[in-house]
XYZ file of C-alpha atoms in Angstrom:
420
model
C -22.729 -2.462 8.360
C -22.774 1.242 7.781
C -20.224 3.669 6.458
C -20.205 7.437 6.191
C -21.046 8.637 2.701
C -19.409 11.739 1.255
C -21.077 15.049 2.017
C -23.131 16.430 -0.892
C -21.495 19.095 -3.000
C -22.538 22.762 -2.808
C -25.964 23.642 -4.226
C -26.219 25.873 -7.312
C -27.049 29.524 -6.701
C -29.098 30.947 -9.633
C -28.231 34.534 -8.662
C -24.527 33.792 -8.945
C -24.506 32.047 -12.280
C -21.711 34.249 -13.625
C -19.405 33.713 -10.700
C -16.607 31.220 -10.955
C -17.606 27.803 -9.681
C -15.877 26.783 -6.463
C -13.504 23.827 -6.583
C -15.270 20.485 -6.143
C -15.429 19.301 -2.584
C -13.053 16.493 -1.780
C -14.656 13.149 -1.094
C -14.746 12.249 2.532
C -12.682 9.187 3.491
C -14.595 6.009 4.160
C -15.018 5.274 7.848
C -14.046 1.668 8.569
C -16.449 -0.405 10.600
C -14.615 -1.119 13.881
C -16.339 -4.494 14.248
C -14.768 -5.869 11.080
C -11.185 -5.014 11.982
C -11.624 -5.931 15.656
C -12.917 -9.450 15.053
C -10.494 -10.058 12.218
C -7.696 -8.972 14.548
C -8.916 -11.447 17.174
C -8.773 -14.162 14.507
C -5.143 -13.299 13.737
C -4.101 -13.828 17.367
C -5.979 -17.145 17.498
C -4.419 -18.299 14.225
C -0.938 -17.662 15.620
C -1.717 -19.669 18.763
C -3.213 -22.511 16.719
C -0.155 -22.869 14.466
C 2.587 -22.969 17.096
C 3.506 -26.681 17.309
C 2.727 -28.248 20.676
C 1.275 -25.022 22.056
C -0.510 -25.405 25.410
C -2.626 -22.374 24.628
C -4.049 -24.096 21.545
C -6.149 -26.246 23.888
C -8.286 -23.196 24.670
C -8.960 -21.650 21.277
C -12.572 -21.603 19.935
C -11.946 -24.706 17.792
C -11.813 -26.777 20.995
C -15.349 -25.801 21.984
C -17.459 -26.026 18.853
C -17.722 -26.754 15.161
C -16.220 -23.497 13.826
C -12.935 -21.785 14.622
C -10.764 -18.789 13.693
C -10.689 -19.880 10.045
C -14.369 -19.024 9.774
C -13.757 -15.605 11.307
C -10.939 -14.947 8.842
C -12.926 -16.038 5.763
C -16.160 -14.281 6.774
C -14.362 -11.018 7.581
C -12.353 -11.312 4.362
C -15.630 -11.469 2.474
C -16.825 -8.323 4.230
C -13.531 -6.539 3.581
C -13.683 -7.570 -0.088
C -17.116 -5.980 -0.409
C -15.563 -2.715 0.792
C -12.393 -3.010 -1.281
C -13.821 -4.356 -4.546
C -17.576 -3.721 -4.420
C -17.059 -0.007 -4.969
C -14.756 -0.644 -7.918
C -17.398 -2.746 -9.642
C -20.088 -0.134 -8.953
C -18.059 2.895 -10.064
C -15.679 1.513 -12.713
C -17.654 -1.351 -14.182
C -17.190 -5.112 -14.362
C -13.924 -5.157 -16.342
C -11.977 -2.729 -14.162
C -13.478 -4.258 -11.023
C -12.309 -7.661 -12.192
C -8.884 -6.255 -13.008
C -8.554 -5.075 -9.417
C -9.605 -8.502 -8.116
C -7.032 -10.183 -10.377
C -4.342 -7.850 -9.053
C -5.259 -8.897 -5.502
C -5.090 -12.546 -6.588
C -1.603 -11.848 -7.942
C -0.589 -10.462 -4.530
C -2.071 -13.424 -2.655
C -0.379 -15.907 -5.010
C 3.057 -14.435 -4.426
C 2.402 -14.190 -0.689
C 1.713 -17.935 -0.784
C 4.877 -18.681 -2.796
C 7.018 -16.453 -0.612
C 5.668 -17.959 2.602
C 6.341 -21.500 1.410
C 9.871 -20.775 0.186
C 10.827 -18.877 3.337
C 9.572 -21.582 5.714
C 10.975 -24.441 3.618
C 14.416 -22.816 3.470
C 14.312 -21.940 7.188
C 13.427 -25.478 8.238
C 16.085 -26.882 5.890
C 18.707 -24.565 7.418
C 17.786 -25.724 10.926
C 18.080 -29.368 9.848
C 21.390 -28.776 8.071
C 23.190 -26.668 10.640
C 21.306 -27.174 13.883
C 22.418 -30.693 14.690
C 19.037 -31.621 16.196
C 17.598 -35.141 16.249
C 14.193 -33.867 15.168
C 13.748 -33.148 11.449
C 11.862 -29.874 11.053
C 11.519 -30.447 7.321
C 9.722 -33.741 7.933
C 7.589 -32.171 10.670
C 5.920 -30.191 7.870
C 5.873 -33.212 5.544
C 8.199 -31.465 3.089
C 10.406 -34.486 2.441
C 8.883 -35.030 -1.008
C 9.665 -31.451 -1.970
C 13.376 -31.764 -1.209
C 13.645 -35.242 -2.766
C 12.121 -34.115 -6.072
C 12.255 -30.295 -6.152
C 11.804 -29.975 -9.922
C 8.439 -31.711 -9.936
C 7.220 -30.095 -6.725
C 8.249 -26.591 -7.784
C 6.043 -26.955 -10.854
C 3.286 -28.261 -8.597
C 3.801 -25.393 -6.170
C 3.329 -22.764 -8.885
C 0.344 -24.544 -10.447
C -1.271 -25.203 -7.034
C -1.230 -28.959 -7.636
C 1.179 -29.284 -4.717
C -0.313 -27.666 -1.601
C 1.196 -28.917 1.671
C -1.136 -28.906 4.662
C 0.419 -25.975 6.480
C 0.163 -23.779 3.381
C -3.431 -24.353 2.366
C -5.482 -21.314 3.424
C -4.045 -18.794 0.936
C -4.706 -21.047 -2.105
C -8.299 -21.416 -0.876
C -8.615 -17.647 -0.483
C -7.120 -17.155 -3.952
C -9.694 -19.398 -5.668
C -12.558 -17.821 -3.730
C -11.441 -14.381 -4.895
C -11.457 -15.665 -8.479
C -15.166 -16.449 -8.058
C -15.963 -12.796 -7.330
C -16.187 -11.690 -11.007
C -18.735 -14.475 -11.546
C -20.850 -13.331 -8.614
C -20.656 -9.680 -9.598
C -21.673 -10.594 -13.145
C -24.647 -12.579 -11.838
C -25.730 -9.614 -9.697
C -27.292 -8.070 -12.792
C -29.575 -11.103 -13.064
C -30.776 -10.604 -9.486
C -29.603 -11.354 -5.969
C -31.452 -14.672 -5.930
C -29.284 -15.728 -8.864
C -26.143 -14.887 -6.882
C -27.424 -16.814 -3.849
C -28.387 -19.820 -5.991
C -24.950 -19.865 -7.652
C -23.139 -19.791 -4.302
C -25.315 -22.576 -2.871
C -24.941 -24.734 -5.990
C -21.155 -24.336 -5.914
C -21.191 -25.300 -2.231
C -23.285 -28.391 -3.072
C -20.626 -29.581 -5.533
C -18.345 -29.972 -2.526
C -21.098 -31.280 -0.229
C -23.359 -33.508 -2.377
C -24.474 -35.559 0.655
C -26.986 -32.785 1.448
C -29.109 -33.796 -1.547
C -28.377 -37.510 -1.309
C -25.695 -37.763 -4.000
C -23.122 -39.516 -1.832
C -20.227 -38.291 0.293
C -17.698 -37.503 -2.449
C -17.883 -34.096 -4.054
C -15.564 -32.066 -6.247
C -12.209 -31.359 -4.630
C -8.693 -30.156 -5.490
C -5.818 -32.620 -5.292
C -3.004 -31.460 -3.026
C -0.153 -33.730 -4.133
C 0.551 -36.114 -7.015
C 1.703 -39.120 -4.946
C -1.486 -39.570 -2.899
C -5.212 -38.886 -2.981
C -4.991 -36.140 -0.362
C -7.067 -33.098 -1.273
C -6.734 -29.456 -0.304
C -7.469 -29.137 3.409
C -9.722 -26.138 2.623
C -11.947 -26.776 -0.378
C -12.690 -23.329 -1.875
C -15.913 -24.618 -3.447
C -17.265 -25.169 0.046
C -15.713 -22.210 1.848
C -16.888 -19.662 -0.722
C -20.373 -19.906 0.834
C -19.116 -18.283 4.036
C -16.986 -15.732 2.152
C -19.917 -14.537 0.054
C -22.195 -14.497 3.096
C -19.886 -11.910 4.641
C -19.643 -10.170 1.270
C -23.437 -10.031 0.978
C -23.907 -8.518 4.439
C -21.373 -5.757 3.827
C -22.563 -5.145 0.240
C -26.146 -4.759 1.444
C -27.430 -7.807 -0.417
C -28.461 -9.272 2.938
C -30.129 -7.079 5.575
C -28.650 -6.817 9.050
C -30.357 -9.303 11.402
C -32.653 -7.847 14.053
C -31.507 -7.573 17.652
C -33.836 -10.015 19.369
C -33.672 -11.572 22.821
C -35.175 -14.769 21.377
C -32.474 -14.970 18.700
C -29.750 -14.312 21.270
C -31.042 -17.153 23.459
C -31.404 -19.465 20.453
C -27.870 -18.746 19.206
C -26.353 -19.147 22.678
C -28.251 -22.396 23.273
C -27.041 -23.827 19.975
C -23.420 -22.970 20.782
C -23.615 -24.516 24.247
C -25.567 -27.647 23.370
C -23.493 -28.393 20.260
C -20.159 -28.156 22.099
C -19.960 -31.878 23.018
C -20.728 -32.776 19.390
C -18.259 -30.322 17.912
C -15.222 -30.890 20.102
C -13.503 -33.953 21.494
C -12.274 -31.786 24.370
C -15.810 -31.055 25.567
C -16.947 -34.595 24.789
C -14.268 -35.975 27.119
C -15.488 -33.641 29.858
C -19.022 -34.986 29.365
C -17.737 -38.556 29.355
C -15.880 -37.984 32.631
C -19.033 -36.528 34.203
C -21.595 -38.974 32.824
C -20.671 -42.045 30.773
C -24.307 -42.788 29.881
C -24.749 -39.338 28.363
C -21.463 -39.735 26.486
C -22.667 -43.051 25.043
C -25.669 -41.242 23.607
C -23.520 -38.505 22.096
C -20.947 -40.794 20.468
C -23.258 -42.249 17.747
C -24.427 -38.746 16.866
C -20.779 -37.695 16.559
C -20.214 -40.417 13.966
C -23.458 -39.770 12.065
C -22.808 -36.024 11.732
C -19.200 -36.410 10.535
C -19.945 -34.998 7.078
C -22.135 -32.200 8.462
C -19.317 -30.844 10.634
C -16.508 -31.588 8.165
C -13.934 -28.797 7.896
C -12.406 -29.441 4.475
C -15.643 -28.966 2.533
C -17.195 -26.619 5.113
C -20.023 -28.734 6.487
C -23.429 -27.250 7.238
C -23.040 -27.513 11.027
C -19.917 -25.357 10.873
C -21.902 -22.757 8.943
C -24.733 -22.756 11.479
C -22.289 -22.666 14.398
C -20.353 -19.714 13.008
C -23.477 -17.716 12.121
C -24.689 -18.192 15.705
C -21.346 -17.041 17.064
C -21.200 -14.106 14.631
C -24.702 -13.004 15.618
C -23.764 -12.905 19.296
C -20.586 -10.992 18.460
C -22.585 -8.548 16.345
C -25.116 -7.941 19.118
C -22.389 -7.631 21.756
C -20.533 -4.980 19.722
C -23.642 -2.810 19.434
C -24.811 -0.597 16.595
C -21.808 0.538 14.599
C -19.543 -1.151 17.139
C -20.296 1.493 19.770
C -19.733 -0.941 22.662
C -16.220 -1.621 21.429
C -15.246 2.011 21.850
C -13.892 2.775 25.307
C -15.585 5.606 27.203
C -14.573 7.310 30.417
C -11.189 7.897 31.973
C -10.893 4.957 34.332
C -7.861 2.685 34.260
C -9.948 -0.152 32.751
C -11.238 2.163 30.008
C -7.735 3.322 29.129
C -6.420 -0.246 29.032
C -9.316 -1.324 26.827
C -8.710 1.645 24.497
C -5.101 0.543 24.022
C -6.063 -3.105 23.461
C -8.774 -2.107 20.992
C -6.308 0.018 19.041
C -3.736 -2.786 18.852
C -6.233 -5.511 17.904
C -7.849 -3.283 15.278
C -4.483 -2.469 13.712
C -3.717 -6.182 13.426
C -7.111 -6.736 11.775
C -6.503 -3.946 9.267
C -3.260 -5.566 8.075
C -4.541 -9.131 8.048
C -2.707 -10.474 4.964
C 0.700 -9.212 6.071
C 0.088 -10.367 9.636
C -1.165 -13.774 8.521
C 1.882 -14.482 6.349
C 4.224 -13.241 9.070
C 2.483 -15.219 11.838
C 2.582 -18.486 9.881
C 6.361 -18.181 9.609
C 6.689 -16.881 13.168
C 4.734 -19.845 14.562
C 7.353 -22.302 13.283
C 10.165 -20.358 14.953
C 8.239 -20.125 18.221
C 7.724 -23.887 18.056
C 11.426 -24.382 17.423
C 12.281 -22.149 20.403
C 9.871 -24.047 22.652
C 11.519 -27.328 21.609
C 14.683 -26.075 23.281
C 12.838 -25.632 26.601
C 10.795 -27.785 28.949
C 7.586 -26.155 27.624
C 6.580 -25.134 31.133
C 3.421 -23.074 31.659
C 5.251 -19.789 32.131
C 7.672 -20.490 29.277
C 4.781 -21.179 26.918
C 2.974 -18.058 28.100
C 6.072 -15.949 27.485
C 6.494 -17.420 23.982
C 2.876 -16.662 23.064
C 3.037 -13.123 24.416
C 6.247 -12.463 22.476
C 4.435 -13.752 19.387
C 1.536 -11.371 20.042
C 3.949 -8.471 20.399
C 5.704 -9.333 17.142
C 2.509 -9.560 15.052
C 1.464 -6.172 16.448
C 4.847 -4.780 15.353
C 4.286 -6.395 11.944
C 0.871 -4.715 11.628
C 2.206 -1.265 12.453
C 5.181 -1.755 10.135
C 2.918 -2.825 7.247
C 0.646 0.172 7.894
C 3.662 2.506 7.892
C 4.890 1.218 4.541
C 1.376 1.416 3.061
C 1.120 5.068 4.122
C 4.145 5.816 1.890
C 5.633 8.401 4.253
C 8.416 9.158 1.770
C 5.806 10.831 -0.455
C 4.646 13.266 2.222
C 5.605 16.907 1.850
C 7.984 18.407 4.351
């Protein structure tokens, strides 16, 4: 992934040594890679669809056709974005100031998590209290324990020992970010040391790979059961730092090869019945004998495709998908950029701009969409959930997260500081 480096400053002129030196040239702004923001924006739309309760459209998201889903896109792209945001700080300002910036980002993510939980919990409680509906929206999120014993659960919420299922991705992201100072410190010992550390941490969550049994290290999600965090950061950090390594230049860009394209596409297609019950049922309807051969493999590979600890098959599936997406976008994302003046080109240019903006404001959009999804689900509960009604609800959701992205970008630009 390339970026435009600043232009070199003016060369010294020996014959003009006594003249006043010109002012230093301003550094050129970094050019964002369009592929990163585009694919991360796509992930944001998918995440919204996936979190609307009872959403018809959720039957057609990538998770229904393979091992990996939009979570992998989000984590991988977050790793790449972190290499841009924090890698330069470590290189220019040193380990301590680089770590300080990472800790500040962790502080932001932590409060985004707390704010999201409180807002949704209060909103669902208000609907239950004043809505007069038979359905309990508090219990639909399994928040009954929180309201029965708020003192204990508030302490658990702030110490991340109480992490309800719907609110689990930001705590995972927070812990993964906290591993970045370790990785940047190990960089001085060599890139193989960084790779070995990431793999060893992943193995603590997936010990079955080396024959140490199915139970690895995990984080408990609630004190009254043995449920663990739905996303184990010790496993998911492998994907985050893979994206980080590609953008940082620790890993070289893969070659564009017809053989690799065919291999990646074949893996995605052939693994679909093993990675999705939806596709498996299609195979079973077409050929019961073939389905009977697939079913034992499904059971044997349960740990290898496991989502909580980020099983190895999910990793292979996502890397195959990412490679095809990388090839399809072209060098520097040139195929994403609309050319020409046709109606299709103009429509694509608008769509690209909107999707990219959503990808650039991913944290704000993610927090907003998680809350929005519950309200869309509530609205759909008041309807017959017909095809057109569901389509309208999803499209309204898409429009609102686009508005959220542009609003977040406007606030970040601090227009009140601009000169008249």
